[in-house]
JSON list of C-alpha atoms in Angstrom, two decimals:
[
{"chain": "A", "resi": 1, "resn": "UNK", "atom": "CA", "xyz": [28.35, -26.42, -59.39]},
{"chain": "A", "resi": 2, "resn": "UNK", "atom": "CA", "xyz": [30.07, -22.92, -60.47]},
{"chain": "A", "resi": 3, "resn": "UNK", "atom": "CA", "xyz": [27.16, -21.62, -61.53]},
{"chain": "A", "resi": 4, "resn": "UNK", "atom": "CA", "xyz": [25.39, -22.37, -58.18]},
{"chain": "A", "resi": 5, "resn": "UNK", "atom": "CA", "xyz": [28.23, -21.05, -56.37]},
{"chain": "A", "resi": 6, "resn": "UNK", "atom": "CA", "xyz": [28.37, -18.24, -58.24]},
{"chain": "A", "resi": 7, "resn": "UNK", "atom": "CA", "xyz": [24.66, -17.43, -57.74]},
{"chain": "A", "resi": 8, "resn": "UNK", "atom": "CA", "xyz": [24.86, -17.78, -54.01]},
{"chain": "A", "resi": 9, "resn": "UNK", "atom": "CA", "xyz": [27.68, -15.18, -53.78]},
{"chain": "A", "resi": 10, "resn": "UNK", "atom": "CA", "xyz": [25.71, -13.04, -56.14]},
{"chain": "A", "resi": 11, "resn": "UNK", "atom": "CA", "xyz": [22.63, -13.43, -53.44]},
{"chain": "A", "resi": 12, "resn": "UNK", "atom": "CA", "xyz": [24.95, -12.91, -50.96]},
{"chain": "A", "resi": 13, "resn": "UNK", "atom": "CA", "xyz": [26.20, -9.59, -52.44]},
{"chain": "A", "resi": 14, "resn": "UNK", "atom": "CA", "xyz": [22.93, -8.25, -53.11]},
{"chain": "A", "resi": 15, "resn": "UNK", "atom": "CA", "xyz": [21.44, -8.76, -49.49]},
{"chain": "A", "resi": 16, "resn": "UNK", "atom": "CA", "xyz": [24.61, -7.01, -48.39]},
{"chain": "A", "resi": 17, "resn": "UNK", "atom": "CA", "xyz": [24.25, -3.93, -51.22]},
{"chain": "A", "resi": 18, "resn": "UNK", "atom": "CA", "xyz": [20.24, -3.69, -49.92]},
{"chain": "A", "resi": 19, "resn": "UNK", "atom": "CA", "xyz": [20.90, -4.34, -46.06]},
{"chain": "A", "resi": 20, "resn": "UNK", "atom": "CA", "xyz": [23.91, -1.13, -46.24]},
{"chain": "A", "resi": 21, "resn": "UNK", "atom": "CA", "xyz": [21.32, 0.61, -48.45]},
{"chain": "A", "resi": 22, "resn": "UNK", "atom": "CA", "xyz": [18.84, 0.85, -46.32]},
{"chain": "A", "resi": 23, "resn": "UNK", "atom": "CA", "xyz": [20.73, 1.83, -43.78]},
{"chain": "A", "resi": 24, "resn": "UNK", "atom": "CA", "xyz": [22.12, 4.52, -45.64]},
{"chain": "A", "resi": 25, "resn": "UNK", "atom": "CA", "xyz": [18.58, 5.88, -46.01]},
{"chain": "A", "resi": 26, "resn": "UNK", "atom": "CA", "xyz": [17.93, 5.43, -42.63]},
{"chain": "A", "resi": 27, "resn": "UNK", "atom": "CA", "xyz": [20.74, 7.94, -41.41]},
{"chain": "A", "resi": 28, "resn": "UNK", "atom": "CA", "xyz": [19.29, 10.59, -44.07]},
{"chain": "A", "resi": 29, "resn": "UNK", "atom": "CA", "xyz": [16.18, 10.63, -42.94]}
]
């Protein structure tokens, strides 16, 4: 169960890193 726990947060982390990402990008252009 840590594991899986630990997977979701990392899921959750990386949808957050991509969705301010993109965003980022978006203000550049």
């Amino acid at each position: 169960m840590v594991v899986g726990e630990h997977h979701l947060l990392h899921g959750i982390y990386v949808s957050l890193f991509f969705r301010y990402t993109l965003n980022f990008e978006t203000r550049i252009i």
